[in-house]
Short mmCIF file of N, CA and C in Angstrom, two decimals:
data_model
loop_
_atom_site.label_atom_id
_atom_site.label_comp_id
_atom_site.label_asym_id
_atom_site.label_seq_id
_atom_site.Cartn_x
_atom_site.Cartn_y
_atom_site.Cartn_z
N ARG K 1 0.85 -1.18 0.00
CA ARG K 1 0.00 0.00 0.00
C ARG K 1 0.89 1.24 0.00
N ILE K 2 0.52 2.20 -0.85
CA ILE K 2 1.26 3.45 -0.97
C ILE K 2 0.36 4.58 -0.50
N TYR K 3 0.87 5.39 0.41
CA TYR K 3 0.13 6.57 0.86
C TYR K 3 0.68 7.78 0.11
N LEU K 4 -0.21 8.52 -0.54
CA LEU K 4 0.21 9.72 -1.27
C LEU K 4 -0.57 10.94 -0.80
N ASP K 5 0.13 12.02 -0.61
CA ASP K 5 -0.52 13.33 -0.51
C ASP K 5 0.18 14.21 -1.54
N ALA K 6 -0.23 15.42 -1.68
CA ALA K 6 0.28 16.29 -2.75
C ALA K 6 1.79 16.50 -2.68
N ARG K 7 2.35 16.39 -1.49
CA ARG K 7 3.79 16.63 -1.34
C ARG K 7 4.63 15.55 -2.02
N ILE K 8 4.17 14.30 -2.00
CA ILE K 8 4.98 13.20 -2.53
C ILE K 8 5.14 13.29 -4.05
N PRO K 9 4.04 13.36 -4.84
CA PRO K 9 4.27 13.51 -6.29
C PRO K 9 4.98 14.83 -6.63
N ALA K 10 4.75 15.87 -5.84
CA ALA K 10 5.46 17.14 -6.08
C ALA K 10 6.97 16.93 -5.92
N SER K 11 7.36 16.20 -4.90
CA SER K 11 8.77 15.93 -4.67
C SER K 11 9.35 15.04 -5.76
N ILE K 12 8.63 14.00 -6.15
CA ILE K 12 9.10 13.08 -7.19
C ILE K 12 9.26 13.80 -8.52
N LEU K 13 8.31 14.67 -8.85
CA LEU K 13 8.30 15.37 -10.13
C LEU K 13 9.06 16.69 -10.11
N HIS K 14 9.52 17.09 -8.93
CA HIS K 14 10.24 18.35 -8.75
C HIS K 14 9.39 19.54 -9.19
N ILE K 15 8.14 19.54 -8.73
CA ILE K 15 7.22 20.66 -9.00
C ILE K 15 6.66 21.15 -7.67
N PRO K 16 6.19 22.39 -7.62
CA PRO K 16 5.66 22.91 -6.35
C PRO K 16 4.32 22.27 -5.99
N HIS K 17 4.02 22.27 -4.71
CA HIS K 17 2.70 21.83 -4.24
C HIS K 17 2.03 22.97 -3.49
N THR K 18 2.20 24.16 -4.04
CA THR K 18 1.62 25.36 -3.44
C THR K 18 0.45 25.81 -4.29
N GLY K 19 -0.19 26.87 -3.87
CA GLY K 19 -1.34 27.40 -4.60
C GLY K 19 -2.64 26.92 -3.98
N LEU K 20 -3.72 27.10 -4.72
CA LEU K 20 -5.04 26.72 -4.23
C LEU K 20 -5.17 25.21 -4.10
N TYR K 21 -5.60 24.76 -2.94
CA TYR K 21 -5.86 23.34 -2.69
C TYR K 21 -7.36 23.13 -2.81
N VAL K 22 -7.85 23.04 -4.04
CA VAL K 22 -9.29 22.89 -4.26
C VAL K 22 -9.54 21.87 -5.36
N PHE K 23 -10.66 21.18 -5.25
CA PHE K 23 -11.10 20.25 -6.28
C PHE K 23 -12.59 20.00 -6.07
N GLU K 24 -13.37 20.28 -7.08
CA GLU K 24 -14.83 20.06 -7.01
C GLU K 24 -15.34 19.92 -8.43
N HIS K 25 -16.06 18.85 -8.70
CA HIS K 25 -16.54 18.64 -10.06
C HIS K 25 -18.01 18.98 -10.23
N LYS K 26 -18.79 18.87 -9.19
CA LYS K 26 -20.25 19.02 -9.33
C LYS K 26 -20.74 20.46 -9.18
N LYS K 27 -20.12 21.23 -8.30
CA LYS K 27 -20.63 22.58 -8.06
C LYS K 27 -19.52 23.61 -8.24
N TRP K 28 -19.92 24.87 -8.31
CA TRP K 28 -18.94 25.94 -8.46
C TRP K 28 -18.10 26.06 -7.20
N LEU K 29 -16.82 26.25 -7.38
CA LEU K 29 -15.92 26.41 -6.24
C LEU K 29 -16.13 27.77 -5.60
N GLU K 30 -15.95 27.81 -4.31
CA GLU K 30 -16.04 29.07 -3.57
C GLU K 30 -14.63 29.48 -3.17
N VAL K 31 -14.05 30.35 -3.98
CA VAL K 31 -12.69 30.82 -3.79
C VAL K 31 -12.70 32.33 -3.89
N LYS K 32 -11.96 32.97 -3.01
CA LYS K 32 -11.90 34.44 -3.01
C LYS K 32 -11.47 34.94 -4.39
N GLY K 33 -12.24 35.87 -4.95
CA GLY K 33 -11.94 36.46 -6.24
C GLY K 33 -12.55 35.73 -7.43
N PHE K 34 -13.04 34.51 -7.21
CA PHE K 34 -13.64 33.75 -8.32
C PHE K 34 -15.14 33.98 -8.35
N HIS K 35 -15.62 34.48 -9.49
CA HIS K 35 -17.04 34.70 -9.70
C HIS K 35 -17.41 34.04 -11.02
N PRO K 36 -18.23 32.98 -11.01
CA PRO K 36 -18.56 32.28 -12.25
C PRO K 36 -19.05 33.20 -13.37
N ASN K 37 -19.90 34.17 -13.04
CA ASN K 37 -20.41 35.08 -14.08
C ASN K 37 -19.29 35.84 -14.77
N GLN K 38 -18.27 36.20 -14.01
CA GLN K 38 -17.16 36.98 -14.57
C GLN K 38 -16.37 36.16 -15.59
N ILE K 39 -15.99 34.93 -15.24
CA ILE K 39 -15.22 34.11 -16.18
C ILE K 39 -16.09 33.71 -17.37
N LEU K 40 -17.38 33.49 -17.14
CA LEU K 40 -18.26 33.13 -18.25
C LEU K 40 -18.39 34.27 -19.25
N SER K 41 -18.38 35.51 -18.75
CA SER K 41 -18.45 36.66 -19.68
C SER K 41 -17.16 36.78 -20.49
N ILE K 42 -16.06 36.29 -19.95
CA ILE K 42 -14.79 36.28 -20.69
C ILE K 42 -14.78 35.15 -21.71
N LEU K 43 -15.26 33.98 -21.30
CA LEU K 43 -15.26 32.82 -22.20
C LEU K 43 -16.31 32.93 -23.30
N TYR K 44 -17.43 33.57 -22.99
CA TYR K 44 -18.54 33.72 -23.95
C TYR K 44 -18.89 35.20 -24.11
N PRO K 45 -17.99 36.02 -24.66
CA PRO K 45 -18.24 37.47 -24.72
C PRO K 45 -19.42 37.87 -25.61
N ASN K 46 -19.79 37.02 -26.54
CA ASN K 46 -20.88 37.35 -27.47
C ASN K 46 -22.22 36.76 -27.05
N ASP K 47 -22.29 36.20 -25.85
CA ASP K 47 -23.53 35.58 -25.39
C ASP K 47 -23.93 36.16 -24.03
N PRO K 48 -24.76 37.21 -24.01
CA PRO K 48 -25.16 37.82 -22.75
C PRO K 48 -26.08 36.93 -21.92
N ASN K 49 -26.62 35.87 -22.52
CA ASN K 49 -27.55 35.00 -21.81
C ASN K 49 -26.88 33.85 -21.08
N VAL K 50 -25.58 33.69 -21.24
CA VAL K 50 -24.90 32.59 -20.56
C VAL K 50 -24.91 32.84 -19.05
N HIS K 51 -25.16 31.78 -18.28
CA HIS K 51 -25.19 31.92 -16.82
C HIS K 51 -24.66 30.64 -16.18
N PRO K 52 -24.27 30.70 -14.91
CA PRO K 52 -23.61 29.58 -14.25
C PRO K 52 -24.44 28.30 -14.13
N ASN K 53 -25.75 28.39 -14.24
CA ASN K 53 -26.58 27.19 -14.06
C ASN K 53 -26.88 26.45 -15.35
N MET K 54 -26.36 26.94 -16.46
CA MET K 54 -26.65 26.27 -17.73
C MET K 54 -25.52 25.31 -18.10
N ALA K 55 -25.82 24.38 -19.00
CA ALA K 55 -24.79 23.48 -19.52
C ALA K 55 -23.86 24.31 -20.41
N LEU K 56 -22.57 24.20 -20.17
CA LEU K 56 -21.59 24.99 -20.91
C LEU K 56 -20.93 24.12 -21.97
N THR K 57 -20.83 24.65 -23.19
CA THR K 57 -20.26 23.88 -24.28
C THR K 57 -19.02 24.56 -24.85
N THR K 58 -18.18 23.78 -25.49
CA THR K 58 -16.93 24.31 -26.05
C THR K 58 -17.10 24.88 -27.44
N ASN K 59 -18.19 24.56 -28.12
CA ASN K 59 -18.31 24.94 -29.53
C ASN K 59 -18.47 26.44 -29.75
N ARG K 60 -18.68 27.22 -28.70
CA ARG K 60 -18.79 28.67 -28.86
C ARG K 60 -17.59 29.41 -28.26
N LEU K 61 -16.56 28.67 -27.88
CA LEU K 61 -15.36 29.30 -27.34
C LEU K 61 -14.47 29.80 -28.48
N SER K 62 -13.68 30.84 -28.20
CA SER K 62 -12.71 31.33 -29.18
C SER K 62 -11.62 30.27 -29.37
N VAL K 63 -10.81 30.42 -30.39
CA VAL K 63 -9.75 29.45 -30.65
C VAL K 63 -8.79 29.39 -29.45
N ASP K 64 -8.46 30.53 -28.85
CA ASP K 64 -7.57 30.54 -27.69
C ASP K 64 -8.17 29.77 -26.52
N HIS K 65 -9.44 30.01 -26.24
CA HIS K 65 -10.09 29.35 -25.12
C HIS K 65 -10.33 27.87 -25.40
N ARG K 66 -10.59 27.52 -26.65
CA ARG K 66 -10.74 26.10 -27.00
C ARG K 66 -9.42 25.37 -26.83
N LEU K 67 -8.33 26.00 -27.22
CA LEU K 67 -7.02 25.38 -27.05
C LEU K 67 -6.69 25.24 -25.57
N LEU K 68 -6.99 26.26 -24.78
CA LEU K 68 -6.78 26.17 -23.34
C LEU K 68 -7.61 25.03 -22.75
N HIS K 69 -8.88 24.92 -23.15
CA HIS K 69 -9.73 23.83 -22.68
C HIS K 69 -9.14 22.48 -23.11
N HIS K 70 -8.67 22.40 -24.34
CA HIS K 70 -8.06 21.17 -24.85
C HIS K 70 -6.87 20.76 -23.99
N LEU K 71 -6.02 21.71 -23.64
CA LEU K 71 -4.88 21.42 -22.77
C LEU K 71 -5.34 20.94 -21.40
N ILE K 72 -6.37 21.56 -20.86
CA ILE K 72 -6.87 21.17 -19.54
C ILE K 72 -7.40 19.74 -19.56
N VAL K 73 -8.23 19.40 -20.56
CA VAL K 73 -8.85 18.07 -20.56
C VAL K 73 -7.90 16.97 -21.00
N HIS K 74 -6.77 17.33 -21.59
CA HIS K 74 -5.81 16.30 -22.00
C HIS K 74 -4.58 16.24 -21.10
N GLN K 75 -4.22 17.33 -20.45
CA GLN K 75 -2.99 17.35 -19.67
C GLN K 75 -3.20 17.58 -18.18
N ILE K 76 -4.09 18.47 -17.81
CA ILE K 76 -4.25 18.83 -16.40
C ILE K 76 -5.30 17.97 -15.72
N LEU K 77 -6.47 17.83 -16.33
CA LEU K 77 -7.56 17.00 -15.79
C LEU K 77 -8.00 15.98 -16.84
N PRO K 78 -7.12 15.07 -17.23
CA PRO K 78 -7.50 14.14 -18.30
C PRO K 78 -8.61 13.20 -17.88
N ALA K 79 -9.50 12.95 -18.83
CA ALA K 79 -10.61 12.02 -18.61
C ALA K 79 -11.00 11.45 -19.96
N GLY K 80 -11.63 10.32 -19.94
CA GLY K 80 -12.11 9.73 -21.18
C GLY K 80 -13.43 10.37 -21.58
N GLY K 81 -13.85 10.07 -22.80
CA GLY K 81 -15.15 10.55 -23.25
C GLY K 81 -15.05 11.78 -24.11
N GLY K 82 -16.20 12.42 -24.30
CA GLY K 82 -16.27 13.60 -25.16
C GLY K 82 -15.76 14.84 -24.47
N TYR K 83 -15.47 15.83 -25.28
CA TYR K 83 -14.92 17.08 -24.76
C TYR K 83 -15.76 18.28 -25.18
N ALA K 84 -17.01 18.06 -25.52
CA ALA K 84 -17.88 19.14 -26.00
C ALA K 84 -18.41 20.00 -24.87
N LYS K 85 -18.41 19.49 -23.66
CA LYS K 85 -18.94 20.25 -22.52
C LYS K 85 -17.83 20.67 -21.58
N LEU K 86 -18.06 21.78 -20.90
CA LEU K 86 -17.13 22.27 -19.89
C LEU K 86 -17.67 21.94 -18.51
N SER K 87 -16.84 21.35 -17.68
CA SER K 87 -17.25 21.14 -16.29
C SER K 87 -16.94 22.40 -15.50
N ARG K 88 -17.51 22.51 -14.34
CA ARG K 88 -17.25 23.67 -13.50
C ARG K 88 -15.78 23.73 -13.09
N MET K 89 -15.18 22.57 -12.85
CA MET K 89 -13.76 22.53 -12.49
C MET K 89 -12.89 22.99 -13.66
N GLN K 90 -13.25 22.60 -14.87
CA GLN K 90 -12.49 23.04 -16.05
C GLN K 90 -12.58 24.56 -16.21
N VAL K 91 -13.78 25.11 -16.03
CA VAL K 91 -13.95 26.57 -16.12
C VAL K 91 -13.13 27.25 -15.03
N PHE K 92 -13.14 26.68 -13.83
CA PHE K 92 -12.36 27.25 -12.74
C PHE K 92 -10.87 27.26 -13.08
N LEU K 93 -10.37 26.16 -13.63
CA LEU K 93 -8.95 26.11 -14.01
C LEU K 93 -8.63 27.10 -15.12
N MET K 94 -9.57 27.28 -16.04
CA MET K 94 -9.37 28.29 -17.08
C MET K 94 -9.24 29.67 -16.44
N TRP K 95 -10.09 29.95 -15.44
CA TRP K 95 -10.01 31.22 -14.71
C TRP K 95 -8.65 31.35 -14.03
N CYS K 96 -8.20 30.28 -13.36
CA CYS K 96 -6.90 30.32 -12.68
C CYS K 96 -5.78 30.65 -13.67
N ILE K 97 -5.78 29.98 -14.80
CA ILE K 97 -4.71 30.19 -15.79
C ILE K 97 -4.79 31.59 -16.39
N LEU K 98 -5.98 32.02 -16.78
CA LEU K 98 -6.13 33.35 -17.37
C LEU K 98 -5.84 34.46 -16.37
N SER K 99 -6.13 34.20 -15.09
CA SER K 99 -5.92 35.21 -14.04
C SER K 99 -4.56 35.07 -13.36
N LYS K 100 -3.78 34.08 -13.80
CA LYS K 100 -2.46 33.82 -13.21
C LYS K 100 -2.57 33.49 -11.71
N ILE K 101 -3.58 32.70 -11.37
CA ILE K 101 -3.78 32.24 -10.00
C ILE K 101 -3.18 30.84 -9.89
N GLU K 102 -2.28 30.65 -8.95
CA GLU K 102 -1.61 29.36 -8.79
C GLU K 102 -2.55 28.34 -8.15
N PHE K 103 -2.54 27.12 -8.68
CA PHE K 103 -3.29 26.02 -8.08
C PHE K 103 -2.34 24.85 -7.87
N CYS K 104 -2.68 23.99 -6.95
CA CYS K 104 -1.82 22.86 -6.59
C CYS K 104 -2.04 21.71 -7.58
N PHE K 105 -1.17 21.62 -8.58
CA PHE K 105 -1.31 20.59 -9.61
C PHE K 105 -1.17 19.17 -9.04
N PRO K 106 -0.24 18.90 -8.12
CA PRO K 106 -0.17 17.54 -7.57
C PRO K 106 -1.49 17.11 -6.90
N LEU K 107 -2.16 18.04 -6.24
CA LEU K 107 -3.45 17.71 -5.63
C LEU K 107 -4.47 17.37 -6.72
N LEU K 108 -4.50 18.16 -7.79
CA LEU K 108 -5.43 17.88 -8.89
C LEU K 108 -5.17 16.51 -9.50
N MET K 109 -3.89 16.14 -9.64
CA MET K 109 -3.57 14.81 -10.18
C MET K 109 -4.15 13.72 -9.29
N LEU K 110 -3.90 13.83 -7.99
CA LEU K 110 -4.39 12.80 -7.06
C LEU K 110 -5.91 12.74 -7.04
N LYS K 111 -6.56 13.89 -6.97
CA LYS K 111 -8.03 13.93 -6.95
C LYS K 111 -8.61 13.38 -8.25
N THR K 112 -7.96 13.67 -9.38
CA THR K 112 -8.42 13.15 -10.67
C THR K 112 -8.33 11.63 -10.69
N MET K 113 -7.24 11.08 -10.17
CA MET K 113 -7.09 9.62 -10.12
C MET K 113 -8.12 8.99 -9.19
N VAL K 114 -8.35 9.58 -8.03
CA VAL K 114 -9.35 9.05 -7.10
C VAL K 114 -10.74 9.11 -7.73
N ARG K 115 -11.05 10.20 -8.39
CA ARG K 115 -12.35 10.35 -9.05
C ARG K 115 -12.52 9.29 -10.13
N ALA K 116 -11.47 9.04 -10.91
CA ALA K 116 -11.53 8.02 -11.97
C ALA K 116 -11.78 6.64 -11.37
N PHE K 117 -11.14 6.36 -10.26
CA PHE K 117 -11.28 5.06 -9.61
C PHE K 117 -12.69 4.84 -9.09
N SER K 118 -13.37 5.92 -8.68
CA SER K 118 -14.70 5.79 -8.08
C SER K 118 -15.83 5.78 -9.10
N GLN K 119 -15.53 5.99 -10.38
CA GLN K 119 -16.59 6.01 -11.39
C GLN K 119 -16.63 4.69 -12.15
N LYS K 120 -17.84 4.37 -12.65
CA LYS K 120 -18.01 3.12 -13.39
C LYS K 120 -17.23 3.12 -14.70
N LYS K 121 -17.40 4.18 -15.49
CA LYS K 121 -16.70 4.30 -16.77
C LYS K 121 -15.73 5.45 -16.67
N SER K 122 -14.45 5.14 -16.60
CA SER K 122 -13.46 6.19 -16.51
C SER K 122 -12.11 5.65 -16.94
N VAL K 123 -11.19 6.56 -17.17
CA VAL K 123 -9.84 6.22 -17.57
C VAL K 123 -8.90 6.68 -16.47
N LEU K 124 -8.00 5.79 -16.03
CA LEU K 124 -7.01 6.18 -15.04
C LEU K 124 -5.91 6.94 -15.77
N SER K 125 -5.76 8.18 -15.41
CA SER K 125 -4.82 9.06 -16.11
C SER K 125 -3.46 9.10 -15.42
N PHE K 126 -2.56 9.85 -16.02
CA PHE K 126 -1.22 10.09 -15.49
C PHE K 126 -0.39 8.82 -15.38
N GLY K 127 -0.46 7.97 -16.38
CA GLY K 127 0.29 6.71 -16.37
C GLY K 127 1.79 6.91 -16.19
N SER K 128 2.37 7.87 -16.89
CA SER K 128 3.82 8.08 -16.78
C SER K 128 4.19 8.60 -15.39
N ILE K 129 3.30 9.36 -14.80
CA ILE K 129 3.56 9.86 -13.44
C ILE K 129 3.43 8.73 -12.43
N LEU K 130 2.44 7.86 -12.63
CA LEU K 130 2.31 6.69 -11.76
C LEU K 130 3.56 5.82 -11.84
N THR K 131 4.11 5.68 -13.03
CA THR K 131 5.35 4.91 -13.18
C THR K 131 6.45 5.51 -12.33
N LYS K 132 6.59 6.83 -12.34
CA LYS K 132 7.61 7.49 -11.51
C LYS K 132 7.34 7.26 -10.02
N VAL K 133 6.07 7.29 -9.63
CA VAL K 133 5.71 7.04 -8.22
C VAL K 133 6.09 5.62 -7.84
N PHE K 134 5.75 4.65 -8.70
CA PHE K 134 6.08 3.25 -8.41
C PHE K 134 7.60 3.07 -8.31
N GLN K 135 8.34 3.69 -9.20
CA GLN K 135 9.79 3.59 -9.14
C GLN K 135 10.33 4.22 -7.86
N HIS K 136 9.74 5.33 -7.46
CA HIS K 136 10.16 6.00 -6.22
C HIS K 136 9.99 5.07 -5.02
N PHE K 137 8.90 4.31 -5.01
CA PHE K 137 8.64 3.38 -3.91
C PHE K 137 9.22 1.99 -4.18
N GLN K 138 10.09 1.89 -5.18
CA GLN K 138 10.82 0.67 -5.53
C GLN K 138 9.90 -0.51 -5.82
N ILE K 139 8.82 -0.23 -6.53
CA ILE K 139 7.92 -1.30 -6.98
C ILE K 139 8.44 -1.79 -8.32
N ARG K 140 8.63 -3.09 -8.43
CA ARG K 140 9.21 -3.68 -9.63
C ARG K 140 8.21 -3.62 -10.78
N LEU K 141 8.69 -3.18 -11.93
CA LEU K 141 7.83 -3.03 -13.10
C LEU K 141 8.30 -3.89 -14.28
N GLU K 142 9.11 -4.92 -14.01
CA GLU K 142 9.57 -5.78 -15.09
C GLU K 142 8.37 -6.42 -15.78
N GLY K 143 8.48 -6.55 -17.08
CA GLY K 143 7.40 -7.18 -17.84
C GLY K 143 6.34 -6.21 -18.31
N GLU K 144 6.35 -4.99 -17.79
CA GLU K 144 5.39 -3.99 -18.24
C GLU K 144 5.84 -3.46 -19.60
N ILE K 145 4.89 -3.15 -20.44
CA ILE K 145 5.20 -2.68 -21.79
C ILE K 145 5.09 -1.16 -21.84
N ALA K 146 6.17 -0.51 -22.24
CA ALA K 146 6.17 0.95 -22.35
C ALA K 146 5.41 1.38 -23.60
N THR K 147 4.76 2.52 -23.52
CA THR K 147 4.07 3.07 -24.69
C THR K 147 4.61 4.46 -24.97
N LYS K 148 4.72 4.79 -26.24
CA LYS K 148 5.19 6.11 -26.64
C LYS K 148 4.01 7.07 -26.73
N LEU K 149 4.32 8.36 -26.65
CA LEU K 149 3.29 9.37 -26.82
C LEU K 149 2.70 9.27 -28.22
N LYS K 150 1.39 9.45 -28.30
CA LYS K 150 0.73 9.47 -29.59
C LYS K 150 0.95 10.82 -30.25
N LYS K 151 0.78 10.85 -31.55
CA LYS K 151 0.90 12.10 -32.30
C LYS K 151 -0.10 13.12 -31.76
N GLU K 152 -1.26 12.65 -31.29
CA GLU K 152 -2.31 13.54 -30.79
C GLU K 152 -1.92 14.23 -29.49
N ASP K 153 -0.86 13.77 -28.83
CA ASP K 153 -0.46 14.35 -27.55
C ASP K 153 0.52 15.52 -27.70
N THR K 154 0.77 15.95 -28.94
CA THR K 154 1.59 17.13 -29.16
C THR K 154 0.70 18.25 -29.70
N TYR K 155 1.09 19.48 -29.47
CA TYR K 155 0.27 20.63 -29.85
C TYR K 155 0.95 21.43 -30.95
N ASN K 156 0.24 21.57 -32.07
CA ASN K 156 0.73 22.34 -33.20
C ASN K 156 -0.46 22.69 -34.09
N LYS K 157 -0.18 23.11 -35.32
CA LYS K 157 -1.26 23.48 -36.25
C LYS K 157 -2.21 22.32 -36.48
N SER K 158 -1.69 21.10 -36.53
CA SER K 158 -2.54 19.92 -36.74
C SER K 158 -3.54 19.74 -35.60
N THR K 159 -3.13 20.10 -34.38
CA THR K 159 -4.03 20.01 -33.24
C THR K 159 -5.25 20.88 -33.47
N LEU K 160 -5.03 22.12 -33.88
CA LEU K 160 -6.14 23.03 -34.15
C LEU K 160 -7.00 22.52 -35.30
N ASN K 161 -6.38 21.96 -36.33
CA ASN K 161 -7.14 21.41 -37.45
C ASN K 161 -8.04 20.27 -36.99
N ARG K 162 -7.52 19.39 -36.13
CA ARG K 162 -8.34 18.28 -35.61
C ARG K 162 -9.49 18.80 -34.75
N MET K 163 -9.30 19.97 -34.13
CA MET K 163 -10.35 20.55 -33.30
C MET K 163 -11.39 21.30 -34.14
N GLY K 164 -11.20 21.35 -35.45
CA GLY K 164 -12.18 21.99 -36.32
C GLY K 164 -11.82 23.39 -36.76
N TRP K 165 -10.62 23.87 -36.43
CA TRP K 165 -10.19 25.22 -36.81
C TRP K 165 -9.31 25.13 -38.05
N LYS K 166 -9.54 26.00 -39.01
CA LYS K 166 -8.75 26.06 -40.24
C LYS K 166 -8.24 27.49 -40.40
N LYS K 167 -7.00 27.63 -40.86
CA LYS K 167 -6.43 28.96 -41.08
C LYS K 167 -6.65 29.34 -42.54
N ARG K 168 -7.40 30.42 -42.74
CA ARG K 168 -7.73 30.90 -44.08
C ARG K 168 -7.35 32.37 -44.17
N GLU K 169 -6.43 32.67 -45.06
CA GLU K 169 -5.96 34.04 -45.26
C GLU K 169 -5.48 34.68 -43.96
N GLY K 170 -4.76 33.90 -43.15
CA GLY K 170 -4.19 34.40 -41.91
C GLY K 170 -5.14 34.48 -40.74
N ILE K 171 -6.38 34.01 -40.91
CA ILE K 171 -7.39 34.08 -39.84
C ILE K 171 -7.84 32.66 -39.50
N TRP K 172 -7.83 32.33 -38.20
CA TRP K 172 -8.33 31.03 -37.76
C TRP K 172 -9.85 31.06 -37.79
N THR K 173 -10.45 30.13 -38.51
CA THR K 173 -11.90 30.05 -38.67
C THR K 173 -12.37 28.69 -38.19
N TYR K 174 -13.41 28.69 -37.37
CA TYR K 174 -13.98 27.43 -36.89
C TYR K 174 -14.91 26.88 -37.97
N CYS K 175 -14.66 25.68 -38.41
CA CYS K 175 -15.44 25.03 -39.47
C CYS K 175 -16.02 23.74 -38.91
N PRO K 176 -17.22 23.80 -38.35
CA PRO K 176 -17.79 22.60 -37.74
C PRO K 176 -18.12 21.55 -38.79
N LYS K 177 -18.09 20.31 -38.34
CA LYS K 177 -18.53 19.23 -39.21
C LYS K 177 -20.03 19.33 -39.35
N VAL K 178 -20.58 18.65 -40.32
CA VAL K 178 -22.02 18.74 -40.61
C VAL K 178 -22.86 18.44 -39.37
N ASP K 179 -22.44 17.48 -38.54
CA ASP K 179 -23.23 17.10 -37.37
C ASP K 179 -23.06 18.04 -36.19
N GLN K 180 -22.24 19.10 -36.31
CA GLN K 180 -22.03 20.03 -35.21
C GLN K 180 -22.85 21.29 -35.32
N GLY K 181 -23.69 21.39 -36.31
CA GLY K 181 -24.55 22.56 -36.42
C GLY K 181 -23.95 23.65 -37.29
N PRO K 182 -24.69 24.74 -37.44
CA PRO K 182 -24.33 25.78 -38.40
C PRO K 182 -23.36 26.84 -37.89
N ARG K 183 -22.82 26.69 -36.69
CA ARG K 183 -22.01 27.75 -36.11
C ARG K 183 -20.71 27.98 -36.88
N ILE K 184 -20.40 29.22 -37.15
CA ILE K 184 -19.12 29.60 -37.74
C ILE K 184 -18.59 30.77 -36.91
N ALA K 185 -17.40 30.60 -36.33
CA ALA K 185 -16.79 31.68 -35.55
C ALA K 185 -15.46 32.04 -36.18
N ILE K 186 -15.14 33.29 -36.15
CA ILE K 186 -13.88 33.74 -36.75
C ILE K 186 -13.03 34.39 -35.67
N GLU K 187 -11.75 33.98 -35.63
CA GLU K 187 -10.79 34.51 -34.67
C GLU K 187 -9.56 35.00 -35.41
N GLU K 188 -9.00 36.10 -34.96
CA GLU K 188 -7.75 36.58 -35.56
C GLU K 188 -6.60 35.95 -34.82
#
């Protein structure tokens, strides 16, 4: 049995374990300076009707905010499934990053793993980090098969193209697939 708190993976990975110690997936976090309406007006500047109690979707985000969301759902709070909706925790992390508010990443990693373990359909994330933790505690890993990063795990122009954004005459334009509806957004 291995006991982990935020300090242990922080030490193993040589990263800080400072900042906000918060994690909540179901409801809005209560943190000084965080107001859901404020970040929603930044994420959805052209939609005055957006409010904290509605389902939030990614298809109306700007290219910058969609890329930030993509990084969050693939690197900071990875989970399986679709990425069309924003969770309250994802919006909160977007606020932290845009506002330069430090959060405790090792705590988020641990909470994400615990949450994945407690759900029926979920993916256990942070495999490479778990490998480092096992090695730290001298757990033998002989016979395990290493996997390389997929092409999809790097960020470049192809990433934006896969997300539905195309660069036309120097302007990033969102071009939804037929099944995504008629929305067209233009970003410089």
